[in-house]
Amino acid sequence: MAQKKKVAKKVQRTQRPACASKKSLGIQVLILFILFQLVSLLTVQISGRGTAYLYMMLPLMIITYGGWLCVNRMHADVPFFLDTAMLLTFGTMIQCLLLKQNEMPTSLIVIYVLAAVAGVIAAIVYKHAPMIASAVGTSILMVLSVILYMATLLMGKAVGGGVRNWINIAGFSLQPSEFNKIIYVLVMAGLLCTKDKPGRKRVWYAIGFTLVNLGFLGIQGEFGTFLLILCTFLCMIFLFVPDIKVFASVTAIIAAAAACGMSLLKATGGKSDFGPMQFVLNQVQKIANRFIYWRDPAKDAQGAGYQILQGRKALLNSNLFGSSTTTPLSNPSNDMVFPALTERCGLIIAVMICIIFGLLLIRGSRIYYHCSDRYHQAVSAGLSLQLVIQAFIIIGGSTGMMPLTGITLPLISRGGSSLMATFINIAVILVISAGNLWNGRRDYTSYDSKLQKARTVHSKRISHLRNRNRGRSGMDNTR
């Protein structure tokens, strides 16, 4: 008995620190967020926008610490969530610094609330809807994507003189292409990864769906999303199609198509009497102009090269801890948010943001390797790569490393549709990282039909056995 009591005491002593460590971990994370918020508040207060940031602290704390509690409860990847929370805090700080007046940013609070609600709904739907991976679910997503593109072409409007890719619904502006990026990943996962090896038919379906996306984006003139979808497609083909010849041939065809477009533009001089050909030449010319003014923006300093020159000027005016100068940028809260952040907050925070996006790629790769089946691997890899590639495209474009595109920096830019799509993206990745999901290999569309066939066969067998037993009993009676 004495030995049992000693063993029980030892077990209690070993168990108590575990509970205490969980509680202390929660307190440490809460204290860390509070300290980080105070430092951000001090930074914003020095710039004269402390009141606006105080109003933003409540929704920001609810999203960060409430999300952390949910992530711990479902045993998801905590470091991935903490990286996104840090980026969201940096985004809130720069958006408050860019406000014209030191007052409550009502529109920004509404955007945060809608984005958080969209993320929660997406997490619940993905966790409890295995139909997404089925053939019917993939077909529905494909049709939905085409409907969103068609609605953009028919009802799209330009915001701020940009591309016509916005739809006004009940006073709110939505950008359907932001949600089409997520739909694209789900469709590609359904086509390529519901079986161990996708056949030629599924690969051709994936290529065809990609061409549909690229065609609609090319018609809209949305070069940034066009480039993002193309990079996502190449990554998905490389990771989930076993035959390397498919990736090599697709890459060669893309390079040949780009070369043909440029040669056609030079041969015709950008002019044609045939209407559709002239439209194609105009779109190719827009893409070519991005490369021309990227190499030499001074050719059109007041036009196409203005944003690039102002972004470089803002980067040159910055120092380690931010400067007091404010370079006038054309769209500082969305497209040119990285130069604006670097100028106002300093190079240290800019480098930290780049490092955090690199950490997101590392954590996303870890989630990819720990997935139980190919479908969830494809979804986690596609969504993680989209986050990092999008950040690389916009940071490279705004700093002059590559042609400038009109997409947002995830969790940093102000765009409502972009933030909602980013929250959906992060929520789905976190649900996948928690594990204990449905099997992505199973075709749930044919399950009901297979069950019905099994029931009919079983009922026929039972009726046949009953008739045979009745026949035997009748023969015995006559005997």
GROMACS .gro file of C-alpha atoms in nm:
model
  479
    1MET     CA    1   0.000   0.000   0.000
    2ALA     CA    2   0.280   0.240   0.090
    3GLN     CA    3   0.449   0.175  -0.242
    4LYS     CA    4   0.120   0.239  -0.430
    5LYS     CA    5   0.074   0.572  -0.251
    6LYS     CA    6   0.429   0.674  -0.342
    7VAL     CA    7   0.367   0.582  -0.707
    8ALA     CA    8   0.038   0.780  -0.706
    9LYS     CA    9   0.213   1.084  -0.560
   10LYS     CA   10   0.483   1.063  -0.825
   11VAL     CA   11   0.216   1.043  -1.098
   12GLN     CA   12   0.039   1.347  -0.955
   13ARG     CA   13   0.367   1.539  -0.939
   14THR     CA   14   0.441   1.453  -1.302
   15GLN     CA   15   0.089   1.543  -1.418
   16ARG     CA   16   0.058   1.879  -1.244
   17PRO     CA   17   0.337   2.055  -1.435
   18ALA     CA   18   0.174   1.951  -1.766
   19CYS     CA   19  -0.151   2.129  -1.678
   20ALA     CA   20   0.042   2.421  -1.541
   21SER     CA   21   0.250   2.437  -1.856
   22LYS     CA   22  -0.064   2.454  -2.071
   23LYS     CA   23  -0.203   2.735  -1.861
   24SER     CA   24   0.130   2.915  -1.857
   25LEU     CA   25   0.155   2.871  -2.233
   26GLY     CA   26  -0.183   3.037  -2.276
   27ILE     CA   27  -0.084   3.321  -2.043
   28GLN     CA   28   0.248   3.362  -2.224
   29VAL     CA   29   0.079   3.387  -2.563
   30LEU     CA   30  -0.173   3.637  -2.428
   31ILE     CA   31   0.103   3.846  -2.267
   32LEU     CA   32   0.306   3.828  -2.589
   33PHE     CA   33   0.014   3.958  -2.795
   34ILE     CA   34  -0.061   4.232  -2.543
   35LEU     CA   35   0.302   4.348  -2.541
   36PHE     CA   36   0.318   4.338  -2.918
   37GLN     CA   37  -0.004   4.538  -2.938
   38LEU     CA   38   0.135   4.797  -2.696
   39VAL     CA   39   0.450   4.835  -2.904
   40SER     CA   40   0.239   4.875  -3.217
   41LEU     CA   41   0.017   5.126  -3.036
   42LEU     CA   42   0.321   5.327  -2.932
   43THR     CA   43   0.448   5.328  -3.291
   44VAL     CA   44   0.112   5.446  -3.425
   45GLN     CA   45   0.069   5.697  -3.141
   46ILE     CA   46   0.395   5.870  -3.234
   47SER     CA   47   0.257   5.916  -3.586
   48GLY     CA   48  -0.067   6.067  -3.456
   49ARG     CA   49  -0.306   5.778  -3.526
   50GLY     CA   50  -0.327   5.625  -3.177
   51THR     CA   51  -0.703   5.670  -3.141
   52ALA     CA   52  -0.774   5.478  -3.459
   53TYR     CA   53  -0.549   5.193  -3.347
   54LEU     CA   54  -0.719   5.180  -3.006
   55TYR     CA   55  -1.051   5.116  -3.182
   56MET     CA   56  -0.885   4.841  -3.389
   57MET     CA   57  -0.733   4.665  -3.089
   58LEU     CA   58  -1.061   4.506  -2.978
   59PRO     CA   59  -1.142   4.320  -3.305
   60LEU     CA   60  -0.774   4.240  -3.350
   61MET     CA   61  -0.742   4.086  -3.002
   62ILE     CA   62  -1.066   3.890  -3.048
   63ILE     CA   63  -0.941   3.750  -3.380
   64THR     CA   64  -0.590   3.667  -3.259
   65TYR     CA   65  -0.649   3.525  -2.913
   66GLY     CA   66  -0.992   3.378  -2.993
   67GLY     CA   67  -0.840   3.212  -3.297
   68TRP     CA   68  -0.551   3.086  -3.085
   69LEU     CA   69  -0.796   2.921  -2.844
   70CYS     CA   70  -0.977   2.750  -3.133
   71VAL     CA   71  -0.648   2.636  -3.285
   72ASN     CA   72  -0.535   2.485  -2.954
   73ARG     CA   73  -0.871   2.318  -2.900
   74MET     CA   74  -0.866   2.138  -3.233
   75HIS     CA   75  -0.486   2.070  -3.207
   76ALA     CA   76  -0.399   2.258  -3.526
   77ASP     CA   77  -0.062   2.404  -3.621
   78VAL     CA   78  -0.004   2.684  -3.369
   79PRO     CA   79   0.314   2.835  -3.526
   80PHE     CA   80   0.133   2.877  -3.860
   81PHE     CA   81  -0.148   3.066  -3.685
   82LEU     CA   82   0.096   3.282  -3.486
   83ASP     CA   83   0.276   3.383  -3.806
   84THR     CA   84  -0.051   3.493  -3.966
   85ALA     CA   85  -0.150   3.681  -3.647
   86MET     CA   86   0.178   3.871  -3.657
   87LEU     CA   87   0.120   3.966  -4.021
   88LEU     CA   88  -0.234   4.080  -3.942
   89THR     CA   89  -0.100   4.301  -3.662
   90PHE     CA   90   0.153   4.460  -3.896
   91GLY     CA   91  -0.125   4.514  -4.149
   92THR     CA   92  -0.347   4.680  -3.889
   93MET     CA   93  -0.063   4.907  -3.786
   94ILE     CA   94   0.016   5.029  -4.140
   95GLN     CA   95  -0.352   5.071  -4.228
   96CYS     CA   96  -0.400   5.294  -3.923
   97LEU     CA   97  -0.090   5.493  -4.020
   98LEU     CA   98  -0.232   5.549  -4.368
   99LEU     CA   99  -0.564   5.690  -4.241
  100LYS     CA  100  -0.630   6.054  -4.321
  101GLN     CA  101  -0.799   6.125  -3.987
  102ASN     CA  102  -0.742   5.997  -3.634
  103GLU     CA  103  -1.089   5.851  -3.578
  104MET     CA  104  -1.265   5.517  -3.559
  105PRO     CA  105  -1.203   5.323  -3.885
  106THR     CA  106  -1.554   5.179  -3.921
  107SER     CA  107  -1.499   5.031  -4.266
  108LEU     CA  108  -1.181   4.851  -4.155
  109ILE     CA  109  -1.357   4.705  -3.850
  110VAL     CA  110  -1.640   4.577  -4.074
  111ILE     CA  111  -1.385   4.418  -4.308
  112TYR     CA  112  -1.214   4.239  -4.018
  113VAL     CA  113  -1.544   4.110  -3.880
  114LEU     CA  114  -1.662   3.982  -4.220
  115ALA     CA  115  -1.326   3.818  -4.285
  116ALA     CA  116  -1.330   3.642  -3.946
  117VAL     CA  117  -1.686   3.516  -4.002
  118ALA     CA  118  -1.591   3.391  -4.351
  119GLY     CA  119  -1.292   3.205  -4.207
  120VAL     CA  120  -1.500   3.033  -3.938
  121ILE     CA  121  -1.768   2.928  -4.190
  122ALA     CA  122  -1.503   2.796  -4.430
  123ALA     CA  123  -1.340   2.590  -4.154
  124ILE     CA  124  -1.673   2.433  -4.052
  125VAL     CA  125  -1.777   2.360  -4.410
  126TYR     CA  126  -1.444   2.203  -4.506
  127LYS     CA  127  -1.433   1.985  -4.195
  128HIS     CA  128  -1.785   1.847  -4.240
  129ALA     CA  129  -1.833   1.845  -4.619
  130PRO     CA  130  -1.649   1.553  -4.785
  131MET     CA  131  -1.860   1.612  -5.096
  132ILE     CA  132  -1.605   1.878  -5.194
  133ALA     CA  133  -1.364   1.602  -5.299
  134SER     CA  134  -1.620   1.409  -5.501
  135ALA     CA  135  -1.675   1.425  -5.875
  136VAL     CA  136  -2.005   1.610  -5.829
  137GLY     CA  137  -1.851   1.854  -5.583
  138THR     CA  138  -1.561   1.927  -5.819
  139SER     CA  139  -1.804   1.982  -6.107
  140ILE     CA  140  -2.013   2.221  -5.898
  141LEU     CA  141  -1.702   2.419  -5.805
  142MET     CA  142  -1.600   2.440  -6.172
  143VAL     CA  143  -1.943   2.571  -6.271
  144LEU     CA  144  -1.939   2.819  -5.982
  145SER     CA  145  -1.601   2.950  -6.092
  146VAL     CA  146  -1.724   3.008  -6.448
  147ILE     CA  147  -2.037   3.182  -6.316
  148LEU     CA  148  -1.825   3.419  -6.107
  149TYR     CA  149  -1.608   3.500  -6.407
  150MET     CA  150  -1.911   3.559  -6.629
  151ALA     CA  151  -2.072   3.782  -6.367
  152THR     CA  152  -1.751   3.985  -6.351
  153LEU     CA  153  -1.748   4.030  -6.728
  154LEU     CA  154  -2.115   4.133  -6.739
  155MET     CA  155  -2.145   4.342  -6.422
  156GLY     CA  156  -1.783   4.427  -6.342
  157LYS     CA  157  -1.682   4.782  -6.263
  158ALA     CA  158  -1.343   4.948  -6.220
  159VAL     CA  159  -1.255   5.082  -5.876
  160GLY     CA  160  -1.016   5.378  -5.879
  161GLY     CA  161  -0.965   5.360  -6.254
  162GLY     CA  162  -0.819   5.008  -6.243
  163VAL     CA  163  -0.925   4.678  -6.397
  164ARG     CA  164  -1.296   4.599  -6.424
  165ASN     CA  165  -1.298   4.312  -6.176
  166TRP     CA  166  -1.534   4.440  -5.904
  167ILE     CA  167  -1.905   4.367  -5.856
  168ASN     CA  168  -2.130   4.593  -5.649
  169ILE     CA  169  -2.387   4.401  -5.440
  170ALA     CA  170  -2.613   4.592  -5.200
  171GLY     CA  171  -2.361   4.873  -5.163
  172PHE     CA  172  -2.064   4.639  -5.110
  173SER     CA  173  -1.786   4.580  -5.363
  174LEU     CA  174  -1.661   4.225  -5.415
  175GLN     CA  175  -1.376   4.094  -5.627
  176PRO     CA  176  -1.477   3.743  -5.743
  177SER     CA  177  -1.128   3.657  -5.866
  178GLU     CA  178  -1.007   3.648  -5.503
  179PHE     CA  179  -1.247   3.362  -5.428
  180ASN     CA  180  -1.181   3.195  -5.763
  181LYS     CA  181  -0.821   3.142  -5.652
  182ILE     CA  182  -0.939   2.917  -5.368
  183ILE     CA  183  -1.191   2.741  -5.591
  184TYR     CA  184  -0.913   2.674  -5.839
  185VAL     CA  185  -0.703   2.491  -5.577
  186LEU     CA  186  -1.000   2.279  -5.467
  187VAL     CA  187  -1.083   2.185  -5.826
  188MET     CA  188  -0.723   2.094  -5.907
  189ALA     CA  189  -0.705   1.881  -5.592
  190GLY     CA  190  -1.029   1.705  -5.688
  191LEU     CA  191  -0.907   1.633  -6.040
  192LEU     CA  192  -0.550   1.527  -5.965
  193CYS     CA  193  -0.549   1.386  -5.613
  194THR     CA  194  -0.860   1.180  -5.542
  195LYS     CA  195  -0.673   0.882  -5.686
  196ASP     CA  196  -0.318   0.761  -5.633
  197LYS     CA  197  -0.228   0.834  -5.994
  198PRO     CA  198  -0.438   1.070  -6.208
  199GLY     CA  199  -0.511   0.940  -6.557
  200ARG     CA  200  -0.472   1.133  -6.881
  201LYS     CA  201  -0.835   1.232  -6.878
  202ARG     CA  202  -0.809   1.402  -6.539
  203VAL     CA  203  -0.484   1.576  -6.638
  204TRP     CA  204  -0.650   1.712  -6.953
  205TYR     CA  205  -0.946   1.830  -6.747
  206ALA     CA  206  -0.704   2.013  -6.516
  207ILE     CA  207  -0.529   2.176  -6.812
  208GLY     CA  208  -0.863   2.275  -6.965
  209PHE     CA  209  -0.990   2.428  -6.642
  210THR     CA  210  -0.664   2.621  -6.607
  211LEU     CA  211  -0.699   2.754  -6.961
  212VAL     CA  212  -1.053   2.868  -6.881
  213ASN     CA  213  -0.928   3.058  -6.576
  214LEU     CA  214  -0.639   3.213  -6.766
  215GLY     CA  215  -0.867   3.304  -7.055
  216PHE     CA  216  -1.115   3.491  -6.835
  217LEU     CA  217  -0.835   3.666  -6.646
  218GLY     CA  218  -0.670   3.762  -6.975
  219ILE     CA  219  -0.996   3.910  -7.103
  220GLN     CA  220  -1.030   4.110  -6.781
  221GLY     CA  221  -0.668   4.223  -6.807
  222GLU     CA  222  -0.594   4.103  -6.454
  223PHE     CA  223  -0.227   4.021  -6.493
  224GLY     CA  224  -0.151   3.966  -6.123
  225THR     CA  225  -0.409   3.691  -6.068
  226PHE     CA  226  -0.322   3.551  -6.412
  227LEU     CA  227   0.040   3.506  -6.302
  228LEU     CA  228  -0.066   3.362  -5.964
  229ILE     CA  229  -0.295   3.100  -6.121
  230LEU     CA  230  -0.023   3.006  -6.370
  231CYS     CA  231   0.236   2.958  -6.094
  232THR     CA  232  -0.012   2.755  -5.886
  233PHE     CA  233  -0.086   2.534  -6.186
  234LEU     CA  234   0.282   2.462  -6.249
  235CYS     CA  235   0.336   2.378  -5.880
  236MET     CA  236   0.035   2.143  -5.870
  237ILE     CA  237   0.143   1.964  -6.187
  238PHE     CA  238   0.498   1.927  -6.057
  239LEU     CA  239   0.391   1.793  -5.715
  240PHE     CA  240   0.095   1.569  -5.798
  241VAL     CA  241   0.143   1.435  -6.151
  242PRO     CA  242   0.400   1.153  -6.128
  243ASP     CA  243   0.513   1.179  -6.491
  244ILE     CA  244   0.775   1.455  -6.512
  245LYS     CA  245   0.724   1.466  -6.889
  246VAL     CA  246   0.386   1.632  -6.832
  247PHE     CA  247   0.545   1.915  -6.635
  248ALA     CA  248   0.822   1.959  -6.892
  249SER     CA  249   0.581   1.964  -7.186
  250VAL     CA  250   0.344   2.207  -7.012
  251THR     CA  251   0.633   2.441  -6.929
  252ALA     CA  252   0.757   2.425  -7.288
  253ILE     CA  253   0.409   2.502  -7.424
  254ILE     CA  254   0.374   2.804  -7.192
  255ALA     CA  255   0.715   2.937  -7.302
  256ALA     CA  256   0.625   2.880  -7.668
  257ALA     CA  257   0.290   3.058  -7.625
  258ALA     CA  258   0.464   3.358  -7.466
  259ALA     CA  259   0.720   3.369  -7.748
  260CYS     CA  260   0.447   3.345  -8.013
  261GLY     CA  261   0.254   3.629  -7.849
  262MET     CA  262   0.555   3.858  -7.844
  263SER     CA  263   0.654   3.773  -8.202
  264LEU     CA  264   0.296   3.829  -8.319
  265LEU     CA  265   0.297   4.166  -8.146
  266LYS     CA  266   0.619   4.268  -8.320
  267ALA     CA  267   0.504   4.137  -8.660
  268THR     CA  268   0.169   4.321  -8.658
  269GLY     CA  269   0.284   4.631  -8.469
  270GLY     CA  270  -0.006   4.587  -8.226
  271LYS     CA  271  -0.270   4.659  -8.494
  272SER     CA  272  -0.514   4.439  -8.683
  273ASP     CA  273  -0.835   4.492  -8.879
  274PHE     CA  274  -0.989   4.175  -8.733
  275GLY     CA  275  -1.172   4.263  -8.409
  276PRO     CA  276  -1.090   3.954  -8.195
  277MET     CA  277  -0.727   3.963  -8.309
  278GLN     CA  278  -0.704   4.330  -8.214
  279PHE     CA  279  -0.843   4.248  -7.870
  280VAL     CA  280  -0.581   3.975  -7.820
  281LEU     CA  281  -0.305   4.210  -7.935
  282ASN     CA  282  -0.424   4.476  -7.691
  283GLN     CA  283  -0.404   4.232  -7.400
  284VAL     CA  284  -0.059   4.111  -7.505
  285GLN     CA  285   0.050   4.474  -7.536
  286LYS     CA  286  -0.064   4.544  -7.179
  287ILE     CA  287   0.148   4.258  -7.050
  288ALA     CA  288   0.444   4.368  -7.261
  289ASN     CA  289   0.414   4.725  -7.129
  290ARG     CA  290   0.455   4.598  -6.773
  291PHE     CA  291   0.794   4.453  -6.865
  292ILE     CA  292   0.894   4.759  -7.069
  293TYR     CA  293   0.818   5.009  -6.793
  294TRP     CA  294   0.962   4.775  -6.531
  295ARG     CA  295   1.300   4.790  -6.707
  296ASP     CA  296   1.282   5.165  -6.774
  297PRO     CA  297   0.995   5.337  -6.584
  298ALA     CA  298   1.129   5.681  -6.680
  299LYS     CA  299   0.988   5.631  -7.033
  300ASP     CA  300   0.645   5.723  -6.897
  301ALA     CA  301   0.721   5.887  -6.564
  302GLN     CA  302   0.374   6.042  -6.530
  303GLY     CA  303   0.184   5.739  -6.657
  304ALA     CA  304   0.263   5.368  -6.649
  305GLY     CA  305   0.599   5.418  -6.476
  306TYR     CA  306   0.471   5.653  -6.206
  307GLN     CA  307   0.391   5.386  -5.945
  308ILE     CA  308   0.728   5.214  -5.989
  309LEU     CA  309   0.924   5.539  -5.957
  310GLN     CA  310   0.729   5.651  -5.649
  311GLY     CA  311   0.773   5.311  -5.488
  312ARG     CA  312   1.149   5.326  -5.540
  313LYS     CA  313   1.153   5.679  -5.400
  314ALA     CA  314   0.968   5.563  -5.087
  315LEU     CA  315   1.218   5.278  -5.038
  316LEU     CA  316   1.511   5.518  -5.074
  317ASN     CA  317   1.358   5.755  -4.816
  318SER     CA  318   1.324   5.479  -4.555
  319ASN     CA  319   1.575   5.383  -4.286
  320LEU     CA  320   1.596   5.118  -4.017
  321PHE     CA  321   1.319   5.256  -3.794
  322GLY     CA  322   1.109   5.458  -4.039
  323SER     CA  323   1.128   5.815  -4.160
  324SER     CA  324   0.912   6.124  -4.118
  325THR     CA  325   0.880   6.179  -4.493
  326THR     CA  326   0.572   6.045  -4.676
  327THR     CA  327   0.609   5.987  -5.047
  328PRO     CA  328   0.280   6.031  -5.238
  329LEU     CA  329   0.184   5.685  -5.367
  330SER     CA  330  -0.104   5.612  -5.600
  331ASN     CA  331  -0.254   5.326  -5.398
  332PRO     CA  332  -0.064   5.298  -5.067
  333SER     CA  333  -0.320   5.085  -4.882
  334ASN     CA  334  -0.333   4.805  -5.143
  335ASP     CA  335  -0.090   4.772  -5.435
  336MET     CA  336   0.191   4.988  -5.293
  337VAL     CA  337   0.146   4.897  -4.927
  338PHE     CA  338   0.495   4.746  -4.893
  339PRO     CA  339   0.686   5.065  -4.991
  340ALA     CA  340   0.449   5.268  -4.770
  341LEU     CA  341   0.513   5.032  -4.477
  342THR     CA  342   0.888   5.036  -4.534
  343GLU     CA  343   0.898   5.416  -4.543
  344ARG     CA  344   0.682   5.470  -4.234
  345CYS     CA  345   0.784   5.173  -4.016
  346GLY     CA  346   1.141   5.105  -4.126
  347LEU     CA  347   1.345   4.837  -4.296
  348ILE     CA  348   1.349   4.616  -3.985
  349ILE     CA  349   0.972   4.557  -3.997
  350ALA     CA  350   0.984   4.512  -4.375
  351VAL     CA  351   1.249   4.240  -4.340
  352MET     CA  352   1.048   4.080  -4.056
  353ILE     CA  353   0.744   4.057  -4.284
  354CYS     CA  354   0.950   3.884  -4.555
  355ILE     CA  355   1.088   3.641  -4.295
  356ILE     CA  356   0.738   3.561  -4.166
  357PHE     CA  357   0.618   3.479  -4.517
  358GLY     CA  358   0.917   3.245  -4.547
  359LEU     CA  359   0.817   3.081  -4.218
  360LEU     CA  360   0.464   3.037  -4.354
  361LEU     CA  361   0.609   2.845  -4.648
  362ILE     CA  362   0.807   2.623  -4.409
  363ARG     CA  363   0.506   2.552  -4.187
  364GLY     CA  364   0.288   2.491  -4.494
  365SER     CA  365   0.544   2.236  -4.619
  366ARG     CA  366   0.536   2.066  -4.280
  367ILE     CA  367   0.155   2.044  -4.293
  368TYR     CA  368   0.182   1.905  -4.648
  369TYR     CA  369   0.416   1.624  -4.539
  370HIS     CA  370   0.195   1.526  -4.242
  371CYS     CA  371  -0.132   1.497  -4.438
  372SER     CA  372  -0.299   1.158  -4.447
  373ASP     CA  373  -0.395   1.151  -4.817
  374ARG     CA  374  -0.319   1.322  -5.147
  375TYR     CA  375  -0.630   1.539  -5.160
  376HIS     CA  376  -0.558   1.723  -4.835
  377GLN     CA  377  -0.192   1.740  -4.936
  378ALA     CA  378  -0.292   1.916  -5.258
  379VAL     CA  379  -0.526   2.162  -5.086
  380SER     CA  380  -0.273   2.255  -4.816
  381ALA     CA  381   0.014   2.283  -5.065
  382GLY     CA  382  -0.189   2.488  -5.314
  383LEU     CA  383  -0.325   2.732  -5.057
  384SER     CA  384   0.012   2.775  -4.882
  385LEU     CA  385   0.190   2.833  -5.210
  386GLN     CA  386  -0.072   3.086  -5.316
  387LEU     CA  387  -0.014   3.289  -4.999
  388VAL     CA  388   0.364   3.296  -5.042
  389ILE     CA  389   0.366   3.339  -5.422
  390GLN     CA  390   0.118   3.626  -5.399
  391ALA     CA  391   0.335   3.797  -5.138
  392PHE     CA  392   0.646   3.743  -5.351
  393ILE     CA  393   0.474   3.884  -5.663
  394ILE     CA  394   0.350   4.203  -5.499
  395ILE     CA  395   0.665   4.264  -5.290
  396GLY     CA  396   0.885   4.205  -5.596
  397GLY     CA  397   0.667   4.430  -5.812
  398SER     CA  398   0.649   4.718  -5.563
  399THR     CA  399   1.025   4.709  -5.498
  400GLY     CA  400   1.126   4.688  -5.866
  401MET     CA  401   1.247   4.325  -5.861
  402MET     CA  402   0.983   4.221  -6.116
  403PRO     CA  403   0.696   4.382  -6.313
  404LEU     CA  404   0.431   4.548  -6.100
  405THR     CA  405   0.095   4.370  -6.073
  406GLY     CA  406  -0.234   4.476  -5.922
  407ILE     CA  407  -0.274   4.219  -5.645
  408THR     CA  408  -0.273   4.267  -5.269
  409LEU     CA  409  -0.023   4.172  -5.002
  410PRO     CA  410  -0.197   3.904  -4.787
  411LEU     CA  411  -0.301   4.024  -4.438
  412ILE     CA  412  -0.127   4.358  -4.494
  413SER     CA  413  -0.333   4.528  -4.765
  414ARG     CA  414  -0.675   4.675  -4.696
  415GLY     CA  415  -0.888   4.501  -4.960
  416GLY     CA  416  -1.204   4.344  -4.817
  417SER     CA  417  -1.238   4.061  -5.069
  418SER     CA  418  -0.866   3.986  -5.041
  419LEU     CA  419  -0.878   3.970  -4.661
  420MET     CA  420  -1.186   3.745  -4.665
  421ALA     CA  421  -1.021   3.509  -4.915
  422THR     CA  422  -0.700   3.508  -4.708
  423PHE     CA  423  -0.891   3.421  -4.390
  424ILE     CA  424  -1.068   3.137  -4.575
  425ASN     CA  425  -0.731   3.018  -4.703
  426ILE     CA  426  -0.575   3.018  -4.354
  427ALA     CA  427  -0.880   2.854  -4.192
  428VAL     CA  428  -0.875   2.561  -4.437
  429ILE     CA  429  -0.501   2.509  -4.387
  430LEU     CA  430  -0.544   2.506  -4.008
  431VAL     CA  431  -0.829   2.253  -4.030
  432ILE     CA  432  -0.610   2.028  -4.245
  433SER     CA  433  -0.320   2.062  -4.000
  434ALA     CA  434  -0.547   1.943  -3.717
  435GLY     CA  435  -0.595   1.604  -3.888
  436ASN     CA  436  -0.885   1.363  -3.816
  437LEU     CA  437  -1.051   1.455  -4.147
  438TRP     CA  438  -1.251   1.258  -4.398
  439ASN     CA  439  -1.067   1.046  -4.653
  440GLY     CA  440  -1.000   1.242  -4.969
  441ARG     CA  441  -0.960   0.926  -5.181
  442ARG     CA  442  -1.320   0.818  -5.142
  443ASP     CA  443  -1.570   0.913  -5.412
  444TYR     CA  444  -1.871   1.012  -5.205
  445THR     CA  445  -2.095   1.073  -5.506
  446SER     CA  446  -2.119   0.702  -5.594
  447TYR     CA  447  -2.160   0.594  -5.233
  448ASP     CA  448  -2.537   0.634  -5.229
  449SER     CA  449  -2.582   0.456  -5.562
  450LYS     CA  450  -2.353   0.173  -5.449
  451LEU     CA  451  -2.548   0.141  -5.125
  452GLN     CA  452  -2.878   0.130  -5.315
  453LYS     CA  453  -2.746  -0.141  -5.548
  454ALA     CA  454  -2.625  -0.344  -5.251
  455ARG     CA  455  -2.968  -0.315  -5.089
  456THR     CA  456  -3.149  -0.431  -5.404
  457VAL     CA  457  -2.910  -0.727  -5.448
  458HIS     CA  458  -2.952  -0.817  -5.080
  459SER     CA  459  -3.333  -0.799  -5.103
  460LYS     CA  460  -3.332  -1.016  -5.418
  461ARG     CA  461  -3.119  -1.278  -5.243
  462ILE     CA  462  -3.349  -1.279  -4.942
  463SER     CA  463  -3.661  -1.315  -5.159
  464HIS     CA  464  -3.495  -1.594  -5.359
  465LEU     CA  465  -3.409  -1.783  -5.039
  466ARG     CA  466  -3.763  -1.740  -4.907
  467ASN     CA  467  -3.917  -1.871  -5.229
  468ARG     CA  468  -3.684  -2.169  -5.227
  469ASN     CA  469  -3.766  -2.249  -4.864
  470ARG     CA  470  -4.139  -2.219  -4.940
  471GLY     CA  471  -4.100  -2.459  -5.236
  472ARG     CA  472  -3.919  -2.711  -5.021
  473SER     CA  473  -4.181  -2.689  -4.744
  474GLY     CA  474  -4.460  -2.745  -5.001
  475MET     CA  475  -4.289  -3.055  -5.139
  476ASP     CA  476  -4.250  -3.196  -4.787
  477ASN     CA  477  -4.618  -3.143  -4.717
  478THR     CA  478  -4.725  -3.327  -5.031
  479ARG     CA  479  -4.497  -3.617  -4.942
   0.00000   0.00000   0.00000
